[in-house]
Amino acid sequence: MARAIRRAAGIGRSAPRERAAPVAAKPKIIVDFNTKFIGPEKRVWSLFPGKEYKFYAHFMDQGVVFGDFPGLLLRDVNIDDDDTLRKWIALSDKVRTYYTDRKSDDKNPSRDPENYKGYKWTGPRLNAKGVIMGLYSRAKKGDLVLVPAKGGAWASTRIGEFTDDPKEIVYEQNVRRYQKEKVPARRVRWIGAIDNRGLPEEFYHQLTSPNAFRQVGRSYYDFVYRRAYGNFMRTEMANSMFDIGAEEFSTVPDMYLKIIANFAAEVAKNIEDKTIEEFLDRPFADWLFDIEESDFFANQKISVNSPGKNLLHSITITPILAVVIFALCQYPATEIKASDLEFTNSAAGGQLDPCDIPVVENAKIAFDMMSLEKLELLCKAATKAQKMGRIKTPIKTRVHKDAG
């Protein structure tokens, strides 16, 4: 009874809670690294697209590459068996000759490899063996292949990436001159092109010499990776690329980009040294004129062509951190400060590669701890570089606001 009286009088009853106003979710700036991690096993190959470039259009249209081997049914061939492979190469030779150089009374050749037991290894057949072993065995999924177009120095060389394992051979038909004859092929994804005028002279001559298929020298790998991926990281090196779209060459955008790169180097160095707070407290002009070369310093390569490129490379994460800072600083400093930063990497299937994690950590620490005043100065440098140089990078950003 006493409890009922107390309830009726409101004694001991909690005051009704006021419903809290919903807190608006912070907007997010989503940063896509679009940066490829390249392992030491990855290789680059070159493939000449047949006599007089006759297969080039088929390669481009169908997303495949192949050697000139009509009638070679590689799914049925153990290419490690010399005797078997020799017979199949001889069979393919006969089929090719039948379509390209036959006389009116020539008979359609046998498609049974056992009918070619008496054929010996010759120079051309040994060359064919090398092409088959390279293209259909040693070139792995994820390797790159370069295919030159007809036109000499004024043409381009396409960059493809093998999308399947070597055993996953497809057969192309309706290949030029070969009618319904099956030709073994590898699937590729065309991901870029190189203007032949920008190729080192020795490299250009290698690509355009009619050697069917061979591995490119490792000294050219980074040159190719930059054209294929823009931003990339290897175990021992990081690279980033800024495309300069301005019609006239100027050193001013490069100067502003170097400020961004040097800032990224100082951030990475001071975070490692656990002195980032002291660094960010220094006046902007103070550290700018007190830079010392270190492992974090990014070397800069500038193309004086218009349009051209500005390349950064270092043994540390600095080049990737610099391009991330540049991309984010295209937004107003107040918007960056008011937003959460979220990172992804479309070049790694949308997930962050382990090599991305230090870049994410460094970027978040820098943007979180930096004062608005300093961030405004950094954004000013980045936007001036972009406006004057019409700069594009592989990094992609977008703002996401919660619909609720």
CSV table of N, CA and C in Angstrom, one decimal, residues 48-137:
chain,number,residue,atom,x,y,z
A,48,PHE,N,56.0,-9.5,-80.2
A,48,PHE,CA,55.8,-8.9,-81.5
A,48,PHE,C,54.6,-9.5,-82.1
A,49,PRO,N,53.6,-8.7,-82.6
A,49,PRO,CA,52.3,-9.2,-83.1
A,49,PRO,C,52.3,-9.8,-84.5
A,50,GLY,N,53.3,-10.6,-84.8
A,50,GLY,CA,53.3,-11.2,-86.1
A,50,GLY,C,53.9,-10.4,-87.2
A,51,LYS,N,54.3,-11.1,-88.3
A,51,LYS,CA,54.8,-10.4,-89.5
A,51,LYS,C,53.9,-9.3,-89.9
A,52,GLU,N,54.5,-8.1,-90.1
A,52,GLU,CA,53.8,-6.9,-90.6
A,52,GLU,C,52.7,-6.6,-89.6
A,53,TYR,N,52.9,-6.9,-88.3
A,53,TYR,CA,51.9,-6.6,-87.2
A,53,TYR,C,50.5,-7.1,-87.5
A,54,LYS,N,50.5,-8.3,-88.2
A,54,LYS,CA,49.2,-8.8,-88.7
A,54,LYS,C,48.2,-9.2,-87.6
A,55,PHE,N,48.7,-9.5,-86.4
A,55,PHE,CA,47.7,-9.9,-85.3
A,55,PHE,C,47.4,-8.8,-84.3
A,56,TYR,N,47.9,-7.6,-84.5
A,56,TYR,CA,47.8,-6.5,-83.6
A,56,TYR,C,46.3,-6.2,-83.3
A,57,ALA,N,45.5,-6.0,-84.4
A,57,ALA,CA,44.1,-5.6,-84.2
A,57,ALA,C,43.4,-6.7,-83.5
A,58,HIS,N,43.7,-8.0,-83.8
A,58,HIS,CA,43.0,-9.1,-83.1
A,58,HIS,C,43.3,-9.1,-81.6
A,59,PHE,N,44.6,-8.8,-81.3
A,59,PHE,CA,45.0,-8.8,-79.9
A,59,PHE,C,44.2,-7.7,-79.1
A,60,MET,N,44.1,-6.5,-79.7
A,60,MET,CA,43.4,-5.4,-79.1
A,60,MET,C,41.9,-5.6,-79.0
A,61,ASP,N,41.3,-6.2,-80.0
A,61,ASP,CA,39.8,-6.3,-80.0
A,61,ASP,C,39.4,-7.5,-79.1
A,62,GLN,N,40.2,-8.5,-79.0
A,62,GLN,CA,39.7,-9.7,-78.3
A,62,GLN,C,40.3,-9.9,-76.9
A,63,GLY,N,41.3,-9.0,-76.5
A,63,GLY,CA,41.9,-9.1,-75.2
A,63,GLY,C,42.7,-10.4,-75.0
A,64,VAL,N,43.5,-10.7,-76.1
A,64,VAL,CA,44.3,-12.0,-76.0
A,64,VAL,C,45.6,-11.7,-76.7
A,65,VAL,N,46.6,-12.5,-76.4
A,65,VAL,CA,47.8,-12.5,-77.2
A,65,VAL,C,48.2,-14.0,-77.5
A,66,PHE,N,48.9,-14.2,-78.6
A,66,PHE,CA,49.3,-15.5,-79.0
A,66,PHE,C,50.5,-15.5,-79.9
A,67,GLY,N,51.1,-16.7,-80.1
A,67,GLY,CA,52.2,-16.8,-81.1
A,67,GLY,C,51.6,-17.3,-82.4
A,68,ASP,N,52.4,-17.3,-83.4
A,68,ASP,CA,51.9,-17.7,-84.8
A,68,ASP,C,51.9,-19.2,-84.9
A,69,PHE,N,51.0,-19.9,-84.2
A,69,PHE,CA,51.0,-21.3,-84.1
A,69,PHE,C,49.6,-21.9,-84.5
A,70,PRO,N,49.1,-21.8,-85.7
A,70,PRO,CA,47.8,-22.4,-86.1
A,70,PRO,C,47.9,-23.9,-86.0
A,71,GLY,N,46.8,-24.5,-85.4
A,71,GLY,CA,46.7,-25.9,-85.3
A,71,GLY,C,47.4,-26.5,-84.2
A,72,LEU,N,48.1,-25.7,-83.3
A,72,LEU,CA,48.8,-26.2,-82.1
A,72,LEU,C,47.9,-26.3,-81.0
A,73,LEU,N,47.4,-27.6,-80.6
A,73,LEU,CA,46.5,-27.8,-79.6
A,73,LEU,C,47.2,-28.0,-78.3
A,74,LEU,N,47.6,-26.9,-77.6
A,74,LEU,CA,48.5,-27.0,-76.5
A,74,LEU,C,47.8,-27.7,-75.3
A,75,ARG,N,46.5,-27.7,-75.2
A,75,ARG,CA,45.9,-28.4,-74.0
A,75,ARG,C,46.3,-29.9,-74.0
A,76,ASP,N,46.6,-30.4,-75.2
A,76,ASP,CA,46.9,-31.8,-75.3
A,76,ASP,C,48.4,-32.1,-75.3
A,77,VAL,N,49.2,-31.1,-75.1
A,77,VAL,CA,50.6,-31.2,-75.3
A,77,VAL,C,51.3,-31.0,-73.9
A,78,ASN,N,52.2,-32.0,-73.6
A,78,ASN,CA,53.2,-31.8,-72.5
A,78,ASN,C,54.4,-31.1,-73.1
A,79,ILE,N,54.5,-29.8,-72.9
A,79,ILE,CA,55.5,-29.0,-73.6
A,79,ILE,C,56.9,-29.3,-73.0
A,80,ASP,N,56.9,-30.0,-71.9
A,80,ASP,CA,58.2,-30.3,-71.3
A,80,ASP,C,58.8,-31.6,-72.0
A,81,ASP,N,57.9,-32.3,-72.8
A,81,ASP,CA,58.4,-33.5,-73.5
A,81,ASP,C,58.9,-33.0,-74.9
A,82,ASP,N,60.2,-33.0,-75.0
A,82,ASP,CA,60.8,-32.5,-76.2
A,82,ASP,C,60.3,-33.2,-77.5
A,83,ASP,N,60.2,-34.5,-77.5
A,83,ASP,CA,59.8,-35.2,-78.6
A,83,ASP,C,58.4,-34.9,-79.1
A,84,THR,N,57.5,-34.8,-78.1
A,84,THR,CA,56.1,-34.4,-78.4
A,84,THR,C,56.0,-33.0,-78.9
A,85,LEU,N,56.7,-32.1,-78.3
A,85,LEU,CA,56.6,-30.7,-78.7
A,85,LEU,C,57.2,-30.5,-80.1
A,86,ARG,N,58.2,-31.2,-80.4
A,86,ARG,CA,58.8,-31.1,-81.8
A,86,ARG,C,57.8,-31.5,-82.8
A,87,LYS,N,57.1,-32.6,-82.6
A,87,LYS,CA,56.1,-33.0,-83.6
A,87,LYS,C,55.0,-32.0,-83.8
A,88,TRP,N,54.5,-31.4,-82.7
A,88,TRP,CA,53.5,-30.4,-82.7
A,88,TRP,C,53.9,-29.1,-83.4
A,89,ILE,N,55.1,-28.7,-83.2
A,89,ILE,CA,55.7,-27.5,-83.9
A,89,ILE,C,55.8,-27.8,-85.4
A,90,ALA,N,56.2,-29.0,-85.8
A,90,ALA,CA,56.3,-29.3,-87.2
A,90,ALA,C,54.9,-29.3,-87.8
A,91,LEU,N,53.9,-29.9,-87.1
A,91,LEU,CA,52.5,-29.8,-87.5
A,91,LEU,C,52.0,-28.4,-87.8
A,92,SER,N,52.3,-27.5,-86.8
A,92,SER,CA,51.9,-26.1,-86.9
A,92,SER,C,52.6,-25.4,-88.1
A,93,ASP,N,53.8,-25.8,-88.3
A,93,ASP,CA,54.6,-25.2,-89.4
A,93,ASP,C,53.8,-25.5,-90.7
A,94,LYS,N,53.4,-26.8,-90.9
A,94,LYS,CA,52.8,-27.2,-92.1
A,94,LYS,C,51.4,-26.5,-92.3
A,95,VAL,N,50.7,-26.4,-91.2
A,95,VAL,CA,49.4,-25.7,-91.2
A,95,VAL,C,49.6,-24.2,-91.6
A,96,ARG,N,50.6,-23.6,-91.0
A,96,ARG,CA,50.8,-22.1,-91.4
A,96,ARG,C,51.2,-22.0,-92.8
A,97,THR,N,52.0,-22.8,-93.3
A,97,THR,CA,52.4,-22.8,-94.7
A,97,THR,C,51.3,-23.0,-95.7
A,98,TYR,N,50.4,-23.9,-95.3
A,98,TYR,CA,49.2,-24.2,-96.1
A,98,TYR,C,48.3,-23.0,-96.3
A,99,TYR,N,48.2,-22.2,-95.2
A,99,TYR,CA,47.3,-21.0,-95.3
A,99,TYR,C,48.1,-19.8,-95.9
A,100,THR,N,49.4,-19.7,-95.8
A,100,THR,CA,50.1,-18.5,-96.2
A,100,THR,C,50.9,-18.6,-97.5
A,101,ASP,N,51.2,-19.8,-97.8
A,101,ASP,CA,52.2,-20.0,-99.0
A,101,ASP,C,51.9,-21.3,-99.8
A,102,ARG,N,50.6,-21.7,-99.8
A,102,ARG,CA,50.3,-22.9,-100.5
A,102,ARG,C,50.1,-22.7,-102.0
A,103,LYS,N,50.4,-23.8,-102.7
A,103,LYS,CA,50.2,-23.8,-104.1
A,103,LYS,C,48.9,-24.5,-104.4
A,104,SER,N,48.4,-24.4,-105.6
A,104,SER,CA,47.0,-24.9,-105.9
A,104,SER,C,46.9,-26.4,-105.6
A,105,ASP,N,47.9,-27.1,-105.8
A,105,ASP,CA,47.8,-28.6,-105.6
A,105,ASP,C,48.2,-29.1,-104.3
A,106,ASP,N,48.5,-28.2,-103.3
A,106,ASP,CA,48.9,-28.6,-102.0
A,106,ASP,C,47.7,-29.2,-101.2
A,107,LYS,N,47.9,-30.2,-100.5
A,107,LYS,CA,46.9,-30.9,-99.7
A,107,LYS,C,46.8,-30.3,-98.3
A,108,ASN,N,45.6,-30.3,-97.8
A,108,ASN,CA,45.5,-29.8,-96.4
A,108,ASN,C,46.3,-30.8,-95.5
A,109,PRO,N,47.2,-30.3,-94.7
A,109,PRO,CA,48.1,-31.2,-94.0
A,109,PRO,C,47.4,-32.0,-92.9
A,110,SER,N,48.0,-33.1,-92.5
A,110,SER,CA,47.5,-33.9,-91.4
A,110,SER,C,47.5,-33.1,-90.1
A,111,ARG,N,46.5,-33.4,-89.3
A,111,ARG,CA,46.5,-32.8,-87.9
A,111,ARG,C,46.9,-33.8,-86.9
A,112,ASP,N,47.4,-34.9,-87.3
A,112,ASP,CA,47.9,-36.0,-86.4
A,112,ASP,C,49.4,-35.8,-86.1
A,113,PRO,N,49.8,-35.4,-84.9
A,113,PRO,CA,51.2,-35.2,-84.7
A,113,PRO,C,52.1,-36.4,-84.9
A,114,GLU,N,51.5,-37.6,-84.8
A,114,GLU,CA,52.3,-38.8,-85.1
A,114,GLU,C,52.8,-38.9,-86.5
A,115,ASN,N,52.2,-38.2,-87.4
A,115,ASN,CA,52.6,-38.2,-88.8
A,115,ASN,C,53.9,-37.3,-89.0
A,116,TYR,N,54.4,-36.7,-87.9
A,116,TYR,CA,55.5,-35.8,-88.0
A,116,TYR,C,56.7,-36.3,-87.2
A,117,LYS,N,56.8,-37.6,-87.0
A,117,LYS,CA,57.9,-38.2,-86.3
A,117,LYS,C,59.3,-37.9,-86.9
A,118,GLY,N,59.3,-37.9,-88.2
A,118,GLY,CA,60.6,-37.7,-88.8
A,118,GLY,C,61.2,-36.3,-88.9
A,119,TYR,N,60.4,-35.4,-88.4
A,119,TYR,CA,60.9,-34.0,-88.5
A,119,TYR,C,61.9,-33.7,-87.4
A,120,LYS,N,63.0,-33.0,-87.7
A,120,LYS,CA,64.0,-32.7,-86.8
A,120,LYS,C,63.9,-31.3,-86.3
A,121,TRP,N,64.7,-31.1,-85.2
A,121,TRP,CA,64.8,-29.7,-84.7
A,121,TRP,C,65.6,-28.9,-85.7
A,122,THR,N,65.1,-27.7,-86.0
A,122,THR,CA,65.9,-26.8,-86.9
A,122,THR,C,65.9,-25.5,-86.1
A,123,GLY,N,66.7,-24.5,-86.7
A,123,GLY,CA,66.8,-23.2,-86.0
A,123,GLY,C,65.4,-22.6,-85.8
A,124,PRO,N,64.6,-22.4,-86.8
A,124,PRO,CA,63.3,-21.9,-86.6
A,124,PRO,C,62.4,-22.6,-85.6
A,125,ARG,N,62.5,-24.0,-85.6
A,125,ARG,CA,61.7,-24.7,-84.7
A,125,ARG,C,62.2,-24.6,-83.2
A,126,LEU,N,63.5,-24.4,-83.1
A,126,LEU,CA,64.0,-24.2,-81.7
A,126,LEU,C,63.5,-22.8,-81.2
A,127,ASN,N,63.5,-21.8,-82.2
A,127,ASN,CA,63.0,-20.5,-81.8
A,127,ASN,C,61.5,-20.6,-81.4
A,128,ALA,N,60.7,-21.4,-82.1
A,128,ALA,CA,59.3,-21.6,-81.8
A,128,ALA,C,59.2,-22.2,-80.4
A,129,LYS,N,60.1,-23.2,-80.1
A,129,LYS,CA,60.0,-23.8,-78.8
A,129,LYS,C,60.2,-22.8,-77.7
A,130,GLY,N,61.2,-21.9,-77.9
A,130,GLY,CA,61.4,-20.8,-76.9
A,130,GLY,C,60.2,-19.9,-76.7
A,131,VAL,N,59.5,-19.6,-77.8
A,131,VAL,CA,58.3,-18.8,-77.7
A,131,VAL,C,57.2,-19.5,-76.9
A,132,ILE,N,57.0,-20.8,-77.2
A,132,ILE,CA,56.0,-21.6,-76.6
A,132,ILE,C,56.3,-21.7,-75.1
A,133,MET,N,57.5,-22.0,-74.7
A,133,MET,CA,57.9,-22.2,-73.3
A,133,MET,C,57.7,-20.9,-72.5
A,134,GLY,N,58.0,-19.8,-73.2
A,134,GLY,CA,57.9,-18.5,-72.5
A,134,GLY,C,56.4,-18.0,-72.4
A,135,LEU,N,55.7,-18.0,-73.5
A,135,LEU,CA,54.4,-17.5,-73.5
A,135,LEU,C,53.4,-18.4,-72.8
A,136,TYR,N,53.5,-19.7,-73.0
A,136,TYR,CA,52.5,-20.6,-72.5
A,136,TYR,C,52.9,-21.4,-71.2
A,137,SER,N,54.1,-21.0,-70.6
A,137,SER,CA,54.5,-21.6,-69.4
A,137,SER,C,55.1,-20.7,-68.4
